[in-house]
Short mmCIF file of C-alpha atoms and ligand atoms in Angstrom, two decimals:
data_model
loop_
_atom_site.label_atom_id
_atom_site.label_comp_id
_atom_site.label_asym_id
_atom_site.label_seq_id
_atom_site.Cartn_x
_atom_site.Cartn_y
_atom_site.Cartn_z
CA MET A 1 26.93 90.09 110.97
CA ALA A 2 23.41 90.84 112.20
CA LEU A 3 22.76 89.23 115.56
CA GLU A 4 19.34 88.10 116.79
CA ILE A 5 18.90 87.92 120.56
CA ARG A 6 16.34 86.00 122.64
CA GLN A 7 16.28 86.90 126.32
CA PHE A 8 14.36 84.80 128.83
CA PRO A 9 14.12 84.54 132.63
CA CYS A 10 15.83 81.57 134.34
CA LEU A 11 16.12 80.38 137.93
CA GLN A 12 15.17 83.06 140.50
CA ASP A 13 16.33 86.24 138.81
CA ASN A 14 18.80 85.28 136.06
CA TYR A 15 18.38 85.99 132.37
CA GLY A 16 19.35 83.45 129.75
CA PHE A 17 20.36 84.61 126.28
CA LEU A 18 20.29 82.74 123.00
CA ILE A 19 21.94 84.59 120.13
CA ARG A 20 21.93 83.77 116.43
CA ASP A 21 24.20 85.00 113.66
CA ALA A 22 21.72 85.68 110.85
CA ALA A 23 24.28 85.13 108.07
CA SER A 24 25.29 81.59 109.05
CA GLY A 25 22.38 80.51 111.28
CA LYS A 26 24.86 79.62 114.03
CA VAL A 27 23.51 79.84 117.58
CA ALA A 28 25.17 80.46 120.94
CA CYS A 29 23.95 80.77 124.48
CA VAL A 30 25.54 83.25 126.84
CA ASP A 31 26.03 81.49 130.19
CA THR A 32 24.12 78.38 131.25
CA PRO A 33 22.02 79.20 134.33
CA ASP A 34 19.51 76.39 133.67
CA ALA A 35 20.15 73.79 130.96
CA GLU A 36 16.54 72.60 130.74
CA ALA A 37 15.18 76.14 130.42
CA ILE A 38 17.75 76.86 127.70
CA LEU A 39 16.83 73.68 125.81
CA ARG A 40 13.13 74.62 126.00
CA GLU A 41 13.88 78.13 124.70
CA LEU A 42 16.00 76.65 121.92
CA GLU A 43 13.08 74.46 120.93
CA ALA A 44 10.68 77.44 121.00
CA SER A 45 13.09 79.52 118.90
CA GLY A 46 13.01 77.09 116.00
CA TRP A 47 16.70 77.89 115.52
CA GLY A 48 17.42 74.17 115.51
CA ARG A 49 21.01 74.06 116.77
CA LEU A 50 23.38 75.15 119.50
CA ASP A 51 26.95 75.71 118.33
CA LEU A 52 28.56 77.56 121.21
CA ILE A 53 28.33 78.30 124.91
CA LEU A 54 29.91 81.60 125.92
CA ASN A 55 30.62 81.69 129.67
CA THR A 56 31.30 84.98 131.45
CA HIS A 57 32.53 83.47 134.75
CA TRP A 58 32.57 80.30 136.80
CA HIS A 59 29.59 80.77 139.14
CA PRO A 60 27.05 77.92 139.04
CA ASP A 61 24.24 80.20 137.81
CA HIS A 62 26.46 80.96 134.78
CA ALA A 63 28.28 77.69 134.01
CA GLY A 64 26.18 75.08 135.84
CA GLY A 65 24.38 73.97 132.67
CA ASN A 66 27.53 73.48 130.54
CA ALA A 67 27.80 69.69 130.86
CA ARG A 68 24.13 68.99 130.18
CA LEU A 69 23.99 71.32 127.15
CA LYS A 70 27.16 69.84 125.68
CA GLU A 71 25.75 66.35 126.13
CA ALA A 72 22.45 67.38 124.50
CA THR A 73 23.85 69.36 121.55
CA GLY A 74 27.60 68.70 121.15
CA CYS A 75 28.26 72.47 121.31
CA GLU A 76 31.71 73.95 121.91
CA ILE A 77 32.22 75.67 125.27
CA VAL A 78 34.20 78.92 125.35
CA GLY A 79 35.03 80.91 128.47
CA PRO A 80 37.63 81.98 131.03
CA GLU A 81 39.81 79.25 132.53
CA GLU A 82 38.14 79.63 135.95
CA VAL A 83 35.06 77.84 134.55
CA THR A 84 36.97 74.54 134.88
CA ARG A 85 36.52 74.80 138.66
CA ILE A 86 32.97 73.54 138.22
CA ALA A 87 32.23 72.73 134.58
CA PRO A 88 33.66 71.54 131.26
CA LEU A 89 35.40 74.09 129.01
CA ASP A 90 36.73 73.45 125.48
CA ARG A 91 38.41 76.75 124.67
CA LYS A 92 39.93 79.14 127.17
CA VAL A 93 39.74 82.82 126.18
CA GLY A 94 40.94 86.05 127.77
CA ASP A 95 41.30 89.77 127.24
CA GLY A 96 41.78 90.78 123.60
CA ASP A 97 40.73 87.42 122.14
CA THR A 98 38.11 87.23 119.40
CA VAL A 99 35.33 84.64 119.26
CA TRP A 100 33.44 84.16 116.00
CA LEU A 101 29.82 83.03 115.90
CA GLY A 102 29.50 82.48 112.16
CA GLU A 103 30.20 85.93 110.75
CA THR A 104 29.59 87.77 114.03
CA ARG A 105 32.73 88.92 115.80
CA LEU A 106 32.74 89.01 119.58
CA GLU A 107 35.60 90.70 121.39
CA VAL A 108 36.59 89.37 124.79
CA VAL A 109 37.08 92.07 127.43
CA ALA A 110 38.48 91.17 130.86
CA THR A 111 36.41 92.67 133.69
CA PRO A 112 37.81 91.27 136.97
CA GLY A 113 36.11 92.17 140.24
CA HIS A 114 33.04 89.96 140.76
CA THR A 115 35.38 87.02 140.04
CA LEU A 116 39.03 87.31 139.02
CA GLY A 117 38.51 85.72 135.60
CA HIS A 118 35.24 87.44 134.65
CA ILE A 119 34.97 88.39 130.98
CA VAL A 120 32.48 90.26 128.79
CA TYR A 121 31.63 89.54 125.13
CA PHE A 122 31.32 92.68 122.99
CA SER A 123 30.06 92.85 119.40
CA PRO A 124 31.17 96.23 118.00
CA GLU A 125 29.20 95.76 114.77
CA ASN A 126 25.96 95.12 116.66
CA SER A 127 26.60 97.54 119.53
CA VAL A 128 25.84 94.89 122.13
CA ALA A 129 27.79 93.53 125.09
CA PHE A 130 26.99 90.54 127.29
CA VAL A 131 28.26 91.71 130.64
CA GLY A 132 27.45 88.82 133.02
CA ASP A 133 27.66 89.95 136.64
CA THR A 134 29.97 92.95 136.10
CA VAL A 135 27.49 95.76 135.54
CA PHE A 136 23.74 95.60 136.24
CA ALA A 137 21.07 98.16 135.44
CA MET A 138 21.70 100.79 138.15
CA GLY A 139 24.08 98.38 139.90
CA CYS A 140 27.17 96.20 139.72
CA GLY A 141 28.30 92.77 140.83
CA ARG A 142 29.47 92.04 144.34
CA LEU A 143 33.20 91.80 144.95
CA PHE A 144 33.57 88.09 145.66
CA GLU A 145 37.16 87.73 144.44
CA GLY A 146 38.57 91.00 143.12
CA THR A 147 39.36 94.34 144.73
CA ALA A 148 37.33 97.54 144.51
CA GLU A 149 40.12 99.01 142.35
CA GLN A 150 39.84 96.14 139.87
CA MET A 151 36.06 96.45 139.66
CA TRP A 152 36.26 100.24 139.30
CA GLU A 153 38.64 99.77 136.36
CA SER A 154 36.40 97.08 134.82
CA LEU A 155 33.31 99.30 135.09
CA ASN A 156 35.20 102.16 133.50
CA ARG A 157 36.28 99.98 130.58
CA LEU A 158 32.60 99.31 129.90
CA ALA A 159 31.72 102.97 130.41
CA GLY A 160 34.27 103.72 127.70
CA LEU A 161 32.15 101.95 125.08
CA ALA A 162 29.82 104.08 122.96
CA ASP A 163 26.69 105.39 124.72
CA ASP A 164 24.35 103.42 122.48
CA VAL A 165 25.92 100.02 123.25
CA ARG A 166 23.25 97.78 124.76
CA LEU A 167 24.34 95.96 127.91
CA TYR A 168 22.78 92.55 128.52
CA CYS A 169 23.12 91.93 132.26
CA ALA A 170 22.69 88.45 133.71
CA HIS A 171 20.24 89.33 136.50
CA GLU A 172 17.03 91.31 137.03
CA TYR A 173 18.15 93.17 140.17
CA THR A 174 17.10 96.60 138.98
CA ALA A 175 14.30 97.50 141.43
CA ALA A 176 16.55 96.76 144.44
CA ASN A 177 19.42 98.61 142.75
CA ALA A 178 17.15 101.62 142.14
CA ARG A 179 16.18 101.75 145.84
CA PHE A 180 19.86 101.89 146.78
CA ALA A 181 20.60 104.45 144.06
CA LEU A 182 17.91 106.77 145.47
CA ALA A 183 19.49 106.51 148.92
CA VAL A 184 22.90 107.73 147.73
CA ASP A 185 22.22 109.94 144.69
CA ASP A 186 19.27 112.30 144.28
CA ALA A 187 20.13 113.53 140.77
CA PRO A 188 16.94 114.10 138.72
CA ALA A 189 17.97 111.48 136.15
CA VAL A 190 18.38 108.88 138.90
CA ARG A 191 14.93 109.67 140.35
CA ALA A 192 13.27 109.60 136.95
CA ARG A 193 14.81 106.29 136.06
CA ALA A 194 13.97 104.73 139.43
CA GLU A 195 10.30 105.64 138.87
CA ALA A 196 10.40 104.11 135.39
CA VAL A 197 12.04 100.95 136.75
CA PHE A 198 9.45 100.51 139.53
CA ALA A 199 6.63 100.96 137.00
CA ALA A 200 8.16 98.50 134.54
CA ARG A 201 8.61 95.86 137.23
CA GLU A 202 5.05 96.46 138.42
CA ARG A 203 3.93 95.56 134.89
CA GLY A 204 6.24 92.52 134.93
CA GLU A 205 8.49 93.93 132.21
CA PRO A 206 12.26 93.33 132.09
CA THR A 207 14.61 96.27 132.63
CA VAL A 208 17.42 94.51 130.73
CA PRO A 209 19.06 95.37 128.37
CA THR A 210 20.24 98.77 129.45
CA THR A 211 22.71 101.04 127.62
CA VAL A 212 26.10 102.50 128.39
CA GLY A 213 24.65 106.02 128.19
CA GLN A 214 21.83 105.22 130.58
CA GLU A 215 24.21 103.67 133.10
CA LYS A 216 26.64 106.59 132.91
CA ALA A 217 23.72 108.90 133.75
CA THR A 218 22.06 106.89 136.53
CA ASN A 219 24.24 104.06 137.88
CA PRO A 220 25.53 105.04 141.35
CA PHE A 221 28.64 102.89 140.90
CA LEU A 222 29.63 104.42 137.56
CA ARG A 223 28.81 107.85 139.01
CA ALA A 224 31.24 107.40 141.94
CA ARG A 225 33.98 110.06 141.99
CA ASP A 226 36.92 107.64 142.15
CA ALA A 227 37.93 104.13 143.22
CA HIS A 228 37.72 105.05 146.89
CA ASP A 229 34.21 106.49 146.54
CA PHE A 230 33.25 103.41 144.53
CA ALA A 231 34.57 101.10 147.30
CA GLU A 232 32.48 102.95 149.90
CA ARG A 233 29.34 102.73 147.78
CA ARG A 234 29.88 99.01 147.09
CA ALA A 235 30.28 98.33 150.83
CA ALA A 236 27.19 100.44 151.61
CA LYS A 237 25.15 98.48 149.05
CA ASP A 238 26.27 95.16 150.61
CA ALA A 239 24.85 96.37 153.94
CA PHE A 240 21.79 98.17 152.49
CA LYS A 241 18.38 96.97 153.64
CA GLY A 242 16.09 98.78 151.26
ZN1 ZN B 1 28.16 85.62 139.55
FE1 FE B 2 25.11 85.50 138.66
#
């Protein structure tokens, strides 16, 4: 039931995640931004095996390492069907499905918007969710395939989780997100967090994971009034040169 998590930077600004179910020793990686970096981290972990890949969506910086990791470890690949556009997939999952990593239960939550098939993996017992490119610290994913209404609904599903749920986002975009947040929302909590984010990045520290409570208080997309306001903010962020 207890889940150990190793987070490490990959590519330009992605995070890779290796997770281990303490009871069984089974290991999964969430998304496959860089197969060689993941294999090196696996080696450094001493965990000695890779049982599962859990893909959140089909983009190459999330599924591009599937084939190489399967070849190297024989792991099973689980994800939304859209992954098959670019990479191998063994088991297709969607909203409401459950994935077991040993004794750890992961609930699949559909969060369309960034892509149409995007999913999130949520462990209620561990209060953690792997959210891919749906929500970022002080930000959210771009709308490549879905509508603003879909993304607004997806973000609100995540906001409905308990405040202490830790959100593991797939990118370190937080400093840029904080600059945009300051331009559209001058709430004291937003300013305070932006300062903390700039200082953390100055020290080279990650700002991921975040929490549901923190995002509800300071994320300009979750703090939008409604879907229309959200759509305007998302469009403004796309054009923002901060
Ligand atoms: Zn993406
Ligand atoms: Fe991405």
